[in-house]
Amino acid sequence: MNEASHRSLDAGRAGTGGWQDELYDLLRRHGVTQFAYVPDAGHQILIDRSLADPDVRSIPLTTEEEGVALIAGADLGGARAVLLMQSSGVGNCINMLSLIKGARFPFLTLVSMRGDFGEGNPWQFPMGQATQPVLEAMGLICLHIEQPDEVVATTVAALTMAFKAGQAVAVLLGQKLIGAKPF
Amino acid sequence: MSASTTPHVAKAIAPDLVLERSEAVPVLIGRHEDFLLIAGLGGTACDVGAVTGDAAHVYSLGGAMGAACMMGLGLALARPDRRVLVVTGDGELLMNLGALATIAVMNPPNLAILCIDNGHYGETGWQKSHTSLGVDLEKIAAGAGIAYTRTVARADDIPDGARLLRDHNGSAFVLLRVKPTEPPAFKRNFDASFLRDRFRAALTTP
């Protein structure tokens, strides 16, 4: 596994933490052992912590739909996985989500939003504004987090819905929470 | 379009293809109980079904084209104590070539991929796939960084390919080049949810 090069990103964590660290700890306490990701600034702390954690597998993807299939495979083997992606990546997952809905795989994704509150890059709006309708059309339940003090309760809710009730859940991390890029 | 005549035309333009999938696949897989299997959609699910029957240690896709290799990766990472074999086709693999790069990076030692390459989209009218037009999937797998790769195109390549699927210290990829003929007849179970529950139950019940 080629993790050494990724670990250099760990320096990016310095001085941050807060709700992102709480979120990672929650996922680990609920037995998530596979973290699949497409690199994204909004998920940087989660990605770096998973890369530094010897008890989990951190899987860099070339495109987000790979993560959908990976989660299904992990479930077949009795493991819990999460997909970390940006809202633009949701569009890359649509047909692959047939697998989740058709077989009723438990599914959890954390989506960092772009093209939403305060976005300054016009290219981000088409997919950002389509994110929730597209996910809902494929059978996912969307939960929103807009404030740091909502992170724990909403994430616990999502973990319960996915891994106890077997639902497909997307937690949308809004730009009020993660900050908008003004460009 | 008649599926019985079109493969004949395809065969005429690919004289180097000599292996029959229905003969080569069972020998390459060997004792199927040694593996947890993911079978890609279309003909490959029938290739696997003809070897295993309707078995709990097989998850067969009927859609979600491109999923097979990454499902195999998730399963292999979740169950490092078991050997995982993905059986997919050239059409499905071409749809998600990035999965080869991701698998090479993770490189689980218990994951092998068998790609049955007939150079055609057999289910949709035998249109040529890119592998009939010069694309070499073994070279792509090797270029992605998968260390153990082989092409099996002749009968005397089969023993080495079979060994590679079982005996490797990192992820393995075997490209089986076959004549564009029909996969074996096998009546598949298309209930994706039933297959999931049965697969998981069989894995957790000793």
XYZ file of C-alpha atoms in Angstrom:
389
model
C 0.000 0.000 0.000
C 1.310 3.350 -1.007
C 0.401 5.413 2.029
C 3.722 7.010 2.751
C 3.299 9.711 0.143
C -0.200 10.522 1.354
C 0.921 10.827 4.946
C 2.899 13.939 4.109
C -0.483 15.656 3.901
C -0.795 15.086 7.615
C 0.908 18.406 8.214
C -2.268 20.017 6.882
C -4.089 19.098 10.061
C -2.028 21.294 12.305
C -4.065 23.926 14.097
C -7.440 22.689 12.847
C -9.440 19.834 14.290
C -12.620 20.646 16.168
C -15.740 19.196 14.590
C -13.759 17.317 11.949
C -11.917 15.343 14.620
C -15.188 14.642 16.440
C -16.644 13.376 13.175
C -13.722 11.013 12.574
C -13.852 9.678 16.116
C -17.602 9.039 15.780
C -17.151 7.056 12.574
C -14.433 4.959 14.190
C -16.495 4.342 17.344
C -19.289 3.067 15.107
C -17.003 0.536 13.498
C -16.192 2.206 10.177
C -12.931 0.632 8.943
C -12.808 1.600 5.257
C -12.515 5.257 4.241
C -12.856 5.744 0.480
C -12.175 9.215 -0.827
C -11.555 11.499 -3.737
C -9.252 14.248 -2.442
C -11.198 17.264 -1.239
C -10.340 20.203 0.998
C -13.579 19.834 2.950
C -12.646 16.293 3.980
C -8.945 16.897 4.468
C -8.854 16.129 8.186
C -10.930 12.951 7.825
C -8.724 11.762 4.972
C -5.497 12.526 6.817
C -6.657 10.893 10.021
C -7.719 7.749 8.161
C -4.313 7.604 6.452
C -2.593 7.904 9.824
C -4.825 5.293 11.519
C -3.252 1.808 11.485
C -6.602 0.143 12.167
C -8.428 1.329 9.035
C -7.970 1.106 5.279
C -7.902 4.436 3.481
C -8.694 4.058 -0.199
C -7.915 6.808 -2.742
C -10.341 6.605 -5.687
C -9.939 7.800 -9.258
C -13.664 8.572 -9.443
C -16.437 8.534 -6.879
C -18.452 5.675 -8.387
C -15.600 3.338 -7.463
C -16.417 4.097 -3.839
C -20.058 3.094 -4.235
C -19.065 -0.381 -5.441
C -16.337 -0.613 -2.798
C -18.857 0.025 -0.017
C -21.061 -2.781 -1.341
C -18.096 -5.175 -1.411
C -17.075 -4.186 2.110
C -20.602 -4.907 3.310
C -20.535 -8.370 1.709
C -17.467 -9.037 3.854
C -19.077 -7.651 7.012
C -17.134 -4.367 7.131
C -18.429 -0.801 7.373
C -17.199 1.731 4.841
C -17.821 5.413 4.194
C -17.444 7.429 0.988
C -15.992 10.935 1.333
C -16.669 13.128 -1.672
C -17.479 16.601 -2.885
C -20.924 17.399 -4.260
C -19.528 17.429 -7.820
C -18.632 13.758 -7.328
C -22.239 12.839 -6.613
C -22.913 13.148 -10.326
C -20.296 10.477 -11.018
C -22.155 7.951 -8.850
C -25.658 7.924 -10.251
C -25.953 4.596 -12.086
C -23.684 2.831 -9.595
C -26.189 3.718 -6.871
C -28.477 1.168 -8.594
C -26.383 -1.399 -6.766
C -27.163 0.151 -3.390
C -30.878 0.583 -3.986
C -31.386 -2.720 -5.789
C -29.626 -4.863 -3.203
C -30.485 -2.677 -0.182
C -26.871 -2.275 0.865
C -26.370 -0.031 3.906
C -24.657 3.081 2.571
C -23.120 6.166 4.149
C -21.517 9.049 2.309
C -20.322 12.403 3.613
C -20.657 15.065 0.934
C -18.872 18.394 1.223
C -21.001 20.916 -0.596
C -19.943 23.285 -3.364
C -22.169 25.462 -5.506
C -24.221 26.391 -2.512
C -24.190 29.029 0.253
C -21.708 31.775 -0.669
C -20.067 29.937 -3.573
C -17.976 32.197 -5.814
C -17.196 29.773 -8.639
C -20.069 29.619 -11.141
C -18.913 26.209 -12.454
C -19.872 24.625 -9.136
C -23.571 25.544 -9.208
C -25.062 23.043 -11.694
C -23.997 19.961 -9.735
C -24.109 21.624 -6.339
C -27.760 22.568 -6.785
C -28.579 19.143 -8.264
C -26.880 17.149 -5.507
C -29.842 16.534 -3.227
C -32.448 15.874 -5.974
C -30.100 13.417 -7.685
C -29.328 11.548 -4.474
C -32.995 11.408 -3.533
C -33.917 10.160 -6.996
C -31.594 7.200 -6.404
C -33.148 6.414 -3.044
C -30.780 8.101 -0.606
C -31.911 10.002 2.472
C -30.186 13.388 2.787
C -29.315 14.929 6.159
C -27.832 18.417 6.394
C -25.215 19.878 8.695
C -24.817 23.640 8.642
C -23.361 24.356 12.107
C -20.529 22.741 14.098
C -22.857 21.964 17.006
C -25.017 19.811 14.703
C -22.181 17.512 13.649
C -22.357 14.917 16.411
C -26.127 14.478 16.575
C -26.594 14.373 12.805
C -23.703 11.980 12.245
C -24.966 9.637 14.966
C -28.384 9.751 13.312
C -26.882 8.908 9.932
C -24.781 6.042 11.333
C -27.856 4.594 13.036
C -29.984 4.880 9.912
C -27.295 3.280 7.724
C -25.839 0.541 9.882
C -28.761 -0.326 12.189
C -31.650 0.246 9.786
C -29.823 -0.599 6.556
C -30.679 2.656 4.808
C -28.667 4.636 2.240
C -27.788 8.013 3.749
C -25.919 11.090 2.558
C -24.778 13.696 5.069
C -24.423 17.004 3.245
C -21.806 19.227 4.882
C -22.971 22.696 3.903
C -20.822 25.654 2.991
C -21.935 27.485 6.133
C -20.091 24.733 7.999
C -17.025 24.156 5.839
C -16.732 27.653 4.387
C -17.309 28.832 0.846
C -14.539 29.491 -1.633
C -14.981 33.111 -2.741
C -12.645 32.995 -5.806
C -29.876 -9.420 -35.003
C -29.101 -13.086 -34.742
C -26.622 -13.890 -32.007
C -25.822 -17.220 -33.634
C -24.566 -15.781 -36.903
C -22.878 -12.581 -35.784
C -20.257 -14.280 -33.571
C -19.242 -16.291 -36.613
C -18.526 -13.079 -38.480
C -16.567 -11.802 -35.504
C -14.560 -15.005 -35.347
C -13.593 -14.616 -38.977
C -11.904 -11.302 -38.259
C -10.055 -12.566 -35.196
C -8.330 -15.792 -36.263
C -5.791 -15.598 -33.436
C -8.486 -16.323 -30.859
C -8.597 -20.065 -30.264
C -9.871 -20.627 -26.721
C -13.504 -21.415 -25.863
C -14.618 -19.615 -22.699
C -16.753 -22.560 -21.605
C -13.650 -24.768 -21.614
C -11.007 -22.349 -20.319
C -12.876 -20.685 -17.427
C -13.528 -23.843 -15.347
C -9.862 -24.834 -15.579
C -8.651 -21.342 -14.647
C -10.956 -21.094 -11.622
C -10.360 -24.662 -10.479
C -11.722 -25.426 -7.001
C -14.204 -22.535 -6.757
C -14.855 -23.097 -3.040
C -11.376 -21.683 -2.383
C -12.634 -18.215 -3.398
C -15.247 -15.625 -2.594
C -16.409 -14.625 -6.071
C -17.751 -11.433 -7.603
C -19.145 -11.980 -11.109
C -19.655 -9.050 -13.454
C -22.859 -8.566 -15.367
C -23.652 -10.268 -18.653
C -21.843 -13.332 -19.916
C -19.297 -13.498 -17.118
C -22.028 -14.142 -14.543
C -23.021 -17.173 -16.648
C -19.398 -18.316 -16.939
C -19.140 -18.289 -13.141
C -22.589 -19.794 -12.601
C -21.731 -22.706 -14.886
C -18.748 -23.451 -12.636
C -20.287 -22.826 -9.207
C -24.015 -23.385 -9.638
C -26.296 -21.099 -7.643
C -23.900 -20.725 -4.709
C -23.789 -18.514 -1.611
C -20.114 -17.572 -2.035
C -20.830 -15.881 -5.380
C -22.224 -12.360 -5.805
C -23.406 -11.902 -9.401
C -24.166 -8.504 -10.844
C -27.069 -7.991 -13.212
C -26.430 -4.262 -13.689
C -24.283 -1.497 -12.166
C -21.801 -2.026 -14.994
C -18.262 -1.358 -13.823
C -18.846 -2.402 -10.222
C -17.220 -5.847 -10.139
C -13.563 -4.955 -9.568
C -14.248 -2.400 -6.831
C -16.691 -4.722 -5.074
C -13.884 -7.249 -5.077
C -11.522 -4.692 -3.544
C -13.948 -3.798 -0.738
C -14.517 -7.486 -0.032
C -10.803 -8.345 -0.138
C -9.987 -5.541 2.318
C -12.840 -6.618 4.599
C -11.840 -10.297 4.563
C -8.039 -10.568 4.358
C -8.401 -14.182 5.533
C -10.184 -15.208 2.299
C -9.120 -15.265 -1.344
C -11.343 -13.050 -3.532
C -11.748 -13.619 -7.268
C -13.428 -11.069 -9.536
C -14.590 -12.419 -12.893
C -15.427 -9.632 -15.315
C -15.574 -8.986 -19.048
C -13.702 -6.654 -21.366
C -16.747 -4.392 -21.757
C -17.279 -3.974 -18.029
C -13.612 -3.444 -17.293
C -13.323 -0.806 -20.038
C -16.112 1.122 -18.319
C -14.117 1.519 -15.104
C -10.419 1.323 -15.916
C -9.627 3.585 -12.975
C -10.465 0.674 -10.664
C -7.266 -1.026 -11.843
C -5.279 1.994 -10.640
C -7.046 1.991 -7.270
C -6.530 -1.755 -6.835
C -2.859 -1.427 -7.756
C -2.404 1.289 -5.126
C -4.111 -0.772 -2.400
C -2.600 -4.048 -3.671
C -4.356 -6.514 -1.359
C -2.578 -9.876 -1.585
C -5.876 -11.804 -1.563
C -7.477 -10.232 -4.659
C -7.320 -11.614 -8.202
C -9.141 -10.446 -11.322
C -9.990 -12.717 -14.243
C -11.086 -10.703 -17.280
C -12.794 -12.762 -19.973
C -12.004 -10.830 -23.127
C -14.026 -11.829 -26.175
C -13.496 -8.453 -27.828
C -17.226 -7.835 -28.127
C -20.376 -6.679 -26.395
C -22.165 -10.000 -26.747
C -25.416 -9.009 -25.046
C -26.109 -5.959 -27.174
C -25.567 -7.360 -30.646
C -21.886 -8.336 -30.802
C -20.485 -4.906 -31.421
C -16.689 -4.834 -31.244
C -15.194 -3.598 -27.999
C -12.003 -1.558 -27.819
C -10.010 -4.760 -27.267
C -10.877 -5.799 -30.828
C -9.501 -2.461 -31.948
C -6.081 -2.565 -30.352
C -6.562 -1.958 -26.634
C -4.583 -4.421 -24.484
C -6.114 -4.733 -21.017
C -3.172 -6.680 -19.588
C -0.845 -3.809 -20.510
C -3.273 -1.356 -18.884
C -3.357 -3.469 -15.703
C 0.438 -3.711 -15.668
C 0.756 0.004 -16.405
C -1.586 0.746 -13.512
C 0.929 -1.004 -11.290
C -0.562 -4.465 -10.799
C 2.571 -6.570 -10.429
C 1.213 -10.013 -11.328
C -0.381 -10.031 -14.779
C -0.730 -12.613 -17.544
C -2.483 -13.037 -20.861
C -3.958 -16.478 -21.464
C -4.644 -16.918 -25.190
C -3.633 -20.538 -25.858
C -4.292 -23.819 -24.101
C -0.721 -24.086 -22.868
C -1.039 -20.660 -21.146
C -3.846 -21.914 -18.899
C -1.860 -23.698 -16.134
C 0.264 -20.609 -15.507
C -2.839 -18.374 -15.475
C -4.604 -20.698 -13.045
C -1.591 -20.668 -10.747
C -1.373 -16.866 -10.831
C -5.026 -16.508 -9.729
C -4.191 -18.396 -6.506
C -0.529 -17.850 -5.855
C 0.468 -14.195 -5.654
C 1.811 -11.810 -3.025
C -0.077 -8.815 -4.379
C -3.157 -8.310 -6.504
C -3.193 -10.350 -9.705
C -4.768 -9.844 -13.123
C -5.322 -12.521 -15.766
C -6.638 -11.606 -19.207
C -8.318 -14.569 -20.857
C -8.669 -13.992 -24.594
C -11.430 -16.150 -26.029
C -13.364 -16.629 -29.242
C -16.479 -14.467 -29.505
C -18.908 -17.258 -28.747
C -21.892 -17.471 -26.427
C -21.281 -17.922 -22.697
C -22.640 -21.134 -21.176
C -26.387 -21.209 -20.557
C -27.085 -20.566 -16.893
C -30.328 -19.379 -15.299
C -29.218 -16.614 -12.983
C -30.799 -15.257 -9.838
C -31.379 -11.520 -10.407
C -32.550 -10.761 -6.850
C -29.676 -8.526 -5.720
C -30.941 -8.210 -2.155
C -31.399 -11.975 -1.717
C -27.884 -12.568 -3.027
C -26.486 -10.036 -0.536
C -28.246 -11.568 2.450
C -27.244 -15.094 1.443
C -23.607 -14.128 0.827
C -23.314 -12.409 4.219
C -25.071 -15.186 6.081
C -22.802 -17.830 4.541
C -19.715 -15.819 5.540
C -20.782 -15.365 9.154
C -21.964 -18.965 9.616
C -18.991 -21.265 10.092
